[in-house]
Tab-separated table of C-alpha atoms in Angstrom:
chain	number	residue	atom	x	y	z
A	215	MET	CA	49.592	-21.090	-83.259
A	216	THR	CA	51.157	-18.280	-81.192
A	217	ALA	CA	53.480	-15.710	-82.786
A	218	VAL	CA	56.601	-15.427	-81.169
A	219	THR	CA	59.885	-13.162	-81.592
A	220	LEU	CA	63.384	-14.061	-80.691
A	221	VAL	CA	65.753	-11.263	-79.401
A	222	ILE	CA	69.063	-11.425	-79.308
A	223	ASN	CA	71.625	-9.069	-77.246
A	224	PRO	CA	75.253	-10.211	-77.603
A	225	GLY	CA	77.947	-8.841	-74.991
A	226	SER	CA	81.607	-9.296	-74.430
A	227	THR	CA	81.131	-12.069	-72.067
A	228	SER	CA	77.308	-12.849	-72.357
A	229	THR	CA	74.437	-13.371	-74.719
A	230	LYS	CA	71.157	-12.074	-73.690
A	231	LEU	CA	67.999	-14.112	-75.048
A	232	ALA	CA	64.431	-13.463	-74.839
A	233	LEU	CA	61.442	-14.522	-76.338
A	234	PHE	CA	58.349	-12.341	-76.848
A	235	ALA	CA	54.765	-13.100	-77.629
A	236	SER	CA	51.985	-10.563	-77.518
A	237	GLU	CA	54.009	-8.082	-76.215
A	238	ASP	CA	55.092	-9.887	-73.211
A	239	VAL	CA	58.449	-11.668	-72.454
A	240	ARG	CA	57.837	-15.230	-72.490
A	241	GLN	CA	61.309	-16.441	-71.361
A	242	GLU	CA	64.252	-14.136	-70.997
A	243	GLU	CA	68.063	-16.023	-70.282
A	244	THR	CA	71.436	-14.368	-69.875
A	245	ILE	CA	74.111	-17.037	-71.130
A	246	ARG	CA	77.504	-16.360	-69.509
A	247	HIS	CA	80.385	-17.244	-71.452
A	248	PRO	CA	83.284	-18.191	-69.084
A	249	GLN	CA	86.914	-16.943	-70.166
A	250	SER	CA	87.930	-20.447	-70.266
A	251	GLU	CA	85.408	-21.108	-72.988
A	252	LEU	CA	86.297	-18.102	-75.059
A	253	ALA	CA	89.886	-18.606	-74.821
A	254	ALA	CA	89.462	-21.254	-77.063
A	255	TYR	CA	88.518	-18.701	-79.973
A	256	GLU	CA	91.579	-16.502	-81.520
A	257	ASN	CA	89.080	-13.488	-82.133
A	258	LEU	CA	85.558	-12.503	-81.723
A	259	LEU	CA	84.158	-13.740	-85.264
A	260	ASP	CA	85.392	-17.254	-84.442
A	261	GLN	CA	82.519	-17.204	-81.757
A	262	ILE	CA	79.580	-17.564	-84.085
A	263	ASP	CA	79.078	-20.800	-84.288
A	264	TYR	CA	79.576	-21.457	-80.303
A	265	ARG	CA	77.165	-18.750	-79.676
A	266	LEU	CA	74.944	-19.945	-82.499
A	267	SER	CA	74.770	-23.267	-80.952
A	268	LEU	CA	73.483	-21.721	-77.481
A	269	VAL	CA	71.078	-19.931	-79.174
A	270	GLU	CA	69.678	-22.883	-80.872
A	271	SER	CA	69.401	-24.861	-77.797
A	272	PHE	CA	67.701	-21.934	-76.020
A	273	LEU	CA	65.071	-22.107	-78.792
A	274	THR	CA	64.769	-26.041	-78.355
A	275	ARG	CA	64.044	-25.526	-74.760
A	276	CYS	CA	61.634	-22.554	-74.973
A	277	LEU	CA	59.596	-22.951	-78.116
A	278	SER	CA	56.436	-25.074	-77.957
A	279	GLU	CA	54.606	-26.908	-80.709
A	280	ASP	CA	51.969	-24.324	-80.556
A	281	ASP	CA	54.576	-21.587	-81.002
A	282	GLN	CA	55.299	-19.903	-84.736
A	283	LEU	CA	58.507	-17.682	-84.942
A	284	ASN	CA	57.503	-14.571	-86.953
A	285	GLY	CA	60.989	-12.958	-86.770
A	286	ILE	CA	64.369	-12.172	-85.288
A	287	VAL	CA	65.615	-9.041	-84.029
A	288	ALA	CA	69.286	-8.127	-82.700
A	289	ARG	CA	71.359	-5.448	-81.317
A	290	GLY	CA	73.257	-3.731	-83.954
A	291	GLY	CA	76.624	-3.561	-84.560
A	292	LEU	CA	79.275	-1.058	-85.484
A	293	LEU	CA	78.576	-0.226	-88.945
A	294	GLN	CA	78.605	2.958	-90.718
A	295	ALA	CA	76.780	6.035	-89.008
A	296	ILE	CA	73.040	5.690	-89.953
A	297	PRO	CA	70.062	7.289	-89.018
A	298	GLY	CA	67.966	5.607	-86.144
A	299	GLY	CA	65.281	3.230	-86.846
A	300	THR	CA	64.720	-0.601	-87.396
A	301	TYR	CA	66.929	-2.127	-90.382
A	302	ALA	CA	66.528	-5.216	-92.070
A	303	VAL	CA	69.639	-7.456	-92.127
A	304	ASN	CA	71.100	-7.701	-95.786
A	305	GLU	CA	74.181	-8.908	-97.294
A	306	THR	CA	76.056	-5.247	-97.194
A	307	MET	CA	75.470	-5.125	-93.388
A	308	LEU	CA	76.822	-8.602	-92.801
A	309	ALA	CA	79.929	-7.991	-95.124
A	310	ASP	CA	80.753	-4.783	-93.066
A	311	LEU	CA	80.331	-6.852	-90.002
A	312	MET	CA	82.152	-10.096	-90.996
A	313	ALA	CA	84.989	-7.576	-92.198
A	314	SER	CA	84.872	-5.458	-88.897
A	315	ARG	CA	84.932	-2.767	-91.518
A	316	TYR	CA	83.815	-0.028	-88.884
A	317	GLY	CA	85.537	-1.621	-85.793
A	318	LEU	CA	85.135	-5.191	-83.749
A	319	HIS	CA	82.535	-5.277	-80.792
A	320	ALA	CA	80.658	-8.351	-79.609
A	321	CYS	CA	77.667	-6.389	-80.620
A	322	ASN	CA	78.919	-7.285	-84.166
A	323	LEU	CA	77.574	-10.939	-83.424
A	324	GLY	CA	73.834	-9.761	-83.256
A	325	ALA	CA	72.893	-9.237	-86.770
A	326	ILE	CA	75.273	-12.492	-87.686
A	327	LEU	CA	73.614	-14.708	-85.661
A	328	ALA	CA	69.992	-13.411	-86.726
A	329	ASP	CA	70.712	-14.009	-90.119
A	330	LYS	CA	71.665	-17.553	-89.759
A	331	LEU	CA	68.702	-18.289	-87.521
A	332	ALA	CA	66.370	-16.485	-89.806
A	333	ARG	CA	67.411	-18.307	-92.978
A	334	LYS	CA	66.969	-21.320	-90.943
A	335	PHE	CA	63.645	-20.654	-90.012
A	336	ASP	CA	62.494	-18.662	-92.873
A	337	VAL	CA	61.765	-15.732	-91.033
A	338	PRO	CA	62.877	-11.976	-91.466
A	339	ALA	CA	65.787	-10.437	-89.305
A	340	TYR	CA	66.274	-6.839	-88.359
A	341	ILE	CA	68.490	-4.353	-85.942
A	342	VAL	CA	67.430	-1.625	-84.155
A	343	ASP	CA	68.680	1.882	-83.294
A	344	PRO	CA	72.742	0.459	-83.157
A	345	VAL	CA	75.274	2.510	-81.407
A	346	VAL	CA	76.313	4.000	-84.451
A	347	VAL	CA	73.129	5.802	-84.935
A	348	ASP	CA	73.989	9.702	-85.963
A	349	GLU	CA	71.168	12.282	-86.571
A	350	LEU	CA	73.064	15.473	-85.453
A	351	ASN	CA	71.800	18.570	-87.015
A	352	PRO	CA	74.700	20.322	-88.934
A	353	LEU	CA	75.618	22.921	-86.354
A	354	ALA	CA	76.097	20.117	-83.472
A	355	ARG	CA	78.916	18.964	-85.877
A	356	TYR	CA	81.198	21.706	-85.275
A	357	SER	CA	83.952	21.053	-82.641
A	358	GLY	CA	85.797	24.308	-82.574
A	359	VAL	CA	88.414	23.216	-84.927
A	360	LYS	CA	88.387	22.470	-88.907
A	361	GLU	CA	90.391	19.416	-88.196
A	362	PHE	CA	87.506	17.174	-86.782
A	363	ASP	CA	83.818	17.004	-86.141
A	364	ARG	CA	81.755	16.426	-83.015
A	365	ARG	CA	80.586	12.555	-83.146
A	366	SER	CA	77.487	11.308	-82.173
A	367	VAL	CA	78.316	8.207	-79.582
A	368	GLY	CA	75.997	7.134	-77.113
A	369	HIS	CA	73.308	4.766	-75.864
A	370	ALA	CA	71.059	5.341	-78.699
A	371	LEU	CA	69.074	2.038	-78.277
A	372	ASN	CA	67.897	2.965	-74.825
A	373	GLN	CA	67.601	6.632	-75.187
A	374	LYS	CA	64.908	6.474	-78.008
A	375	ALA	CA	63.346	3.922	-75.978
A	376	MET	CA	63.057	5.620	-73.148
A	377	ALA	CA	62.036	8.972	-75.014
A	378	ARG	CA	59.475	7.125	-76.524
A	379	GLN	CA	58.010	5.743	-72.939
A	380	ALA	CA	58.206	9.503	-71.654
A	381	CYS	CA	56.040	10.452	-74.509
A	382	LEU	CA	53.700	7.717	-73.918
A	383	ASP	CA	53.731	8.715	-70.426
A	384	LEU	CA	53.170	12.246	-71.241
A	385	ASP	CA	50.526	11.504	-73.597
A	386	LYS	CA	52.525	12.605	-76.724
A	387	LYS	CA	54.082	11.241	-79.972
A	388	TYR	CA	57.912	11.008	-80.213
A	389	GLU	CA	57.454	11.936	-83.609
A	390	ASP	CA	55.874	15.085	-82.504
A	391	SER	CA	57.883	16.157	-79.322
A	392	GLN	CA	61.331	17.253	-77.720
A	393	VAL	CA	62.681	15.166	-75.075
A	394	ILE	CA	66.116	15.322	-73.436
A	395	VAL	CA	67.310	11.956	-72.043
A	396	ALA	CA	70.217	11.615	-69.535
A	397	HIS	CA	71.508	7.786	-69.850
A	398	MET	CA	73.468	7.242	-66.650
A	399	GLY	CA	75.733	4.292	-66.154
A	400	GLY	CA	79.508	3.847	-66.107
A	401	GLY	CA	79.265	6.553	-68.806
A	402	ILE	CA	76.439	9.270	-69.066
A	403	SER	CA	75.311	10.325	-72.606
A	404	ILE	CA	72.312	13.329	-72.726
A	405	GLY	CA	70.642	13.713	-76.066
A	406	ALA	CA	68.271	16.319	-77.380
A	407	HIS	CA	65.298	14.468	-79.075
A	408	SER	CA	63.295	16.440	-81.470
A	409	HIS	CA	60.324	15.065	-83.706
A	410	GLY	CA	61.894	11.480	-83.909
A	411	GLN	CA	65.517	12.344	-84.220
A	412	MET	CA	68.529	12.865	-81.653
A	413	ILE	CA	69.460	15.917	-83.046
A	414	ASP	CA	72.638	17.046	-80.376
A	415	MET	CA	73.966	15.004	-77.556
A	416	VAL	CA	76.511	15.453	-74.802
A	417	ASN	CA	79.023	12.707	-75.866
A	418	GLY	CA	80.542	11.594	-72.743
A	419	LEU	CA	82.893	8.904	-74.563
A	420	ASP	CA	84.934	11.672	-76.224
A	421	GLY	CA	85.033	13.940	-73.156
A	422	GLU	CA	82.029	15.963	-73.258
A	423	GLY	CA	79.455	16.907	-70.514
A	424	PRO	CA	79.580	15.594	-66.760
A	425	PHE	CA	82.239	13.381	-64.794
A	426	THR	CA	80.728	10.000	-64.141
A	427	PRO	CA	81.252	6.631	-62.297
A	428	GLU	CA	84.318	5.853	-64.904
A	429	ARG	CA	84.900	9.039	-67.106
A	430	SER	CA	86.047	12.327	-66.601
A	431	GLY	CA	83.742	14.379	-68.669
A	432	ALA	CA	84.847	17.742	-70.078
A	433	LEU	CA	88.286	18.716	-68.862
A	434	PRO	CA	90.331	22.085	-68.812
A	435	LEU	CA	92.263	21.428	-72.239
A	436	PHE	CA	95.488	23.266	-71.343
A	437	GLU	CA	96.022	21.467	-68.021
A	438	LEU	CA	95.080	18.172	-69.847
A	439	ALA	CA	97.611	18.590	-72.453
A	440	ASP	CA	100.334	19.786	-70.052
A	441	TYR	CA	99.577	16.752	-67.781
A	442	ILE	CA	99.648	14.289	-70.594
A	443	LEU	CA	103.109	15.760	-72.280
A	444	THR	CA	104.649	15.869	-68.728
A	445	ASN	CA	104.066	12.361	-68.070
A	446	ASP	CA	104.766	10.972	-71.435
A	447	MET	CA	101.708	9.038	-71.643
A	448	SER	CA	100.742	6.653	-74.862
A	449	MET	CA	97.191	6.793	-76.506
A	450	ASP	CA	96.429	3.705	-74.461
A	451	GLN	CA	97.153	5.165	-71.337
A	452	ILE	CA	95.255	8.472	-71.955
A	453	LYS	CA	92.108	6.301	-72.936
A	454	SER	CA	92.488	4.313	-69.755
A	455	TRP	CA	92.948	6.881	-67.959
A	456	LEU	CA	89.930	9.274	-68.856
A	457	VAL	CA	87.315	6.645	-69.651
A	458	GLY	CA	87.901	3.913	-67.216
A	459	ASN	CA	89.672	5.741	-64.494
A	460	SER	CA	88.372	9.168	-64.007
A	461	GLY	CA	85.215	10.467	-62.443
A	462	LEU	CA	84.414	8.695	-59.055
A	463	MET	CA	87.230	6.476	-59.557
A	464	SER	CA	89.580	9.113	-59.673
A	465	TYR	CA	88.016	11.119	-56.692
A	466	LEU	CA	87.020	7.969	-54.512
A	467	GLY	CA	88.498	4.958	-55.773
A	468	GLU	CA	85.050	3.606	-56.526
A	469	THR	CA	82.734	3.410	-59.506
A	470	ASP	CA	79.743	1.848	-57.794
A	471	LEU	CA	77.205	4.493	-56.897
A	472	ARG	CA	75.651	2.193	-54.447
A	473	ILE	CA	78.782	1.494	-52.366
A	474	VAL	CA	79.385	5.341	-52.233
A	475	GLU	CA	75.982	6.073	-50.700
A	476	GLU	CA	76.918	3.492	-48.134
A	477	ASN	CA	79.733	5.827	-47.302
A	478	ILE	CA	77.850	8.452	-47.376
A	479	GLN	CA	75.338	7.285	-44.895
A	480	ALA	CA	78.064	6.672	-42.691
A	481	GLY	CA	79.205	10.102	-42.510
A	482	ASP	CA	81.963	10.590	-45.786
A	483	GLN	CA	81.221	14.265	-46.608
A	484	ASN	CA	83.824	14.375	-49.218
A	485	ALA	CA	81.945	11.417	-51.062
A	486	ALA	CA	78.552	13.401	-50.817
A	487	GLN	CA	80.344	16.580	-52.061
A	488	VAL	CA	81.470	14.410	-55.105
A	489	VAL	CA	78.349	12.763	-55.842
A	490	GLU	CA	76.388	16.293	-55.541
A	491	ALA	CA	79.035	17.582	-58.165
A	492	MET	CA	78.188	14.709	-60.624
A	493	SER	CA	74.433	15.392	-60.281
A	494	TYR	CA	75.295	19.187	-60.695
A	495	GLN	CA	77.050	18.440	-63.692
A	496	VAL	CA	74.492	16.006	-65.396
A	497	ALA	CA	71.668	18.937	-64.503
A	498	LYS	CA	73.560	21.433	-66.368
A	499	SER	CA	74.253	19.560	-69.028
A	500	MET	CA	70.531	18.383	-69.673
A	501	VAL	CA	69.487	22.188	-69.263
A	502	SER	CA	72.107	23.211	-71.517
A	503	LEU	CA	70.434	20.863	-74.592
A	504	ALA	CA	67.290	22.694	-74.031
A	505	ALA	CA	69.107	25.567	-75.838
A	506	VAL	CA	69.114	23.618	-78.945
A	507	VAL	CA	65.208	23.153	-78.775
A	508	LYS	CA	65.058	26.850	-78.615
A	509	GLY	CA	63.466	25.960	-74.733
A	510	GLN	CA	60.543	24.150	-75.980
A	511	VAL	CA	61.136	21.016	-74.079
A	512	ASP	CA	58.198	18.277	-73.583
A	513	GLY	CA	59.873	16.214	-70.958
A	514	LEU	CA	63.156	15.368	-69.345
A	515	VAL	CA	64.302	11.679	-68.768
A	516	LEU	CA	66.537	10.040	-66.369
A	517	THR	CA	67.721	6.565	-67.134
A	518	GLY	CA	70.062	3.987	-67.037
A	519	GLY	CA	71.754	2.179	-63.727
A	520	LEU	CA	72.325	5.581	-61.759
A	521	ALA	CA	68.554	5.865	-61.915
A	522	TYR	CA	67.972	3.537	-59.316
A	523	SER	CA	69.256	5.868	-56.867
A	524	GLN	CA	66.367	7.963	-55.464
A	525	ALA	CA	68.926	10.495	-53.874
A	526	PHE	CA	70.904	11.151	-56.926
A	527	THR	CA	67.949	11.560	-59.545
A	528	GLU	CA	66.163	13.835	-56.836
A	529	ALA	CA	69.398	16.033	-56.857
A	530	ILE	CA	69.332	16.340	-60.289
A	531	LYS	CA	65.293	16.549	-60.539
A	532	GLU	CA	65.277	19.720	-58.111
A	533	ARG	CA	67.411	21.465	-60.518
A	534	ILE	CA	65.705	20.814	-63.750
A	535	ASP	CA	61.969	20.291	-62.985
A	536	TRP	CA	61.403	24.038	-63.666
A	537	LEU	CA	62.067	23.185	-67.132
A	538	ALA	CA	59.508	20.176	-68.209
A	539	PRO	CA	58.042	17.145	-66.488
A	540	VAL	CA	60.759	14.802	-65.144
A	541	CYS	CA	60.493	11.009	-65.893
A	542	ILE	CA	62.731	8.545	-64.295
A	543	TYR	CA	63.278	4.926	-65.645
A	544	PRO	CA	65.573	3.084	-63.667
A	545	GLY	CA	67.986	0.633	-65.772
A	546	GLU	CA	68.090	-0.653	-69.559
A	547	GLN	CA	65.210	-1.783	-71.403
A	548	GLU	CA	67.344	-2.771	-74.207
A	549	MET	CA	65.163	-6.239	-75.001
A	550	GLU	CA	62.138	-4.442	-74.890
A	551	ALA	CA	63.170	-1.686	-77.128
A	552	LEU	CA	64.692	-4.541	-79.892
A	553	TYR	CA	61.298	-5.957	-79.621
A	554	GLN	CA	59.501	-3.042	-79.790
A	555	GLY	CA	61.413	-1.976	-83.005
A	556	PHE	CA	60.128	-5.174	-84.757
A	557	MET	CA	56.712	-4.737	-83.692
A	558	ARG	CA	56.492	-1.272	-85.334
A	559	VAL	CA	57.811	-2.616	-88.555
A	560	VAL	CA	55.371	-5.529	-88.177
A	561	ASN	CA	52.180	-3.451	-87.179
A	562	GLY	CA	52.835	-0.695	-90.098
A	563	GLN	CA	53.977	1.747	-87.822
A	564	GLU	CA	57.334	2.014	-89.527
A	565	LYS	CA	59.076	0.847	-92.524
A	566	ALA	CA	62.157	-1.062	-92.382
A	567	LYS	CA	64.942	0.548	-93.623
A	568	THR	CA	67.784	-0.619	-95.767
A	569	TYR	CA	71.517	-0.368	-94.714
A	570	LEU	CA	73.167	1.111	-97.857
A	571	HIS	CA	76.822	2.464	-98.487
A	572	ASN	CA	76.742	6.470	-98.340
């Protein structure tokens, strides 16, 4: 019998599925959910049976008689803030997700679907490094005003997976190393990884660090406050502006770096300077995190969709490669990262963690 693992990664309009066997992807599929089908469900949790039937159909088509399902691992949802790692799906976790206790997002469906299938096949179910991973050191939490703290919000799954990959390529162990990772997509998060934990980060969602294709990054506070008050903006308008219509979108009216680079090739000097400014700010933010680990940096990582651009990564690299070796891993490896988190438990490299309320 061949041991195979099912990986589930639900998104708002799709569900990504993969079967892994012996470290390799046996089958991978992205099931699209047309708006015409989703419209039949009043809310996200009503989609559970709909998506479950699609996953079961995938398994029926892709599992052979010689296959033995050994576990199911899914993208984690909005839970209480927890350290990184691989967590066994349990009743406490499921109750929080079903009640949307910490928010409602498509990723909440991952553990729910995994649990239902795990019960059917009598195998364990896990999640790995969910978006709520919080390993900030105490000093990193200070915002500058006592009314609120800094948050750890970023691409934890891909951050940690690419940090591990860099350590492997540099012949080091993640748990013994210090690596700075920039995940660069529509948003940009930059994490300082020290001895297996992401102890500080540049949180692009909350308006820190570089501007991105869609987000503003850090802004002059008094000018921002004056603009908001002058224009009598609501919170929804502010969020839409700063998180979805800033950065490249604000300067150039475009979020796709590929199109912007085509315009640069055609002679658009303004676009060239805007993209150079974005790379400049990414480099500046990455190097700033070196202070967190007292300059002892083993590697620097550029990953995410923007890392497909050689021109963009080279512009960053030439400003930071004096600090440490630079590893470039374009795109996201979320399915592989989920599977690897499961296998670290199976192989005894890590112990599965238990989700409990603080």
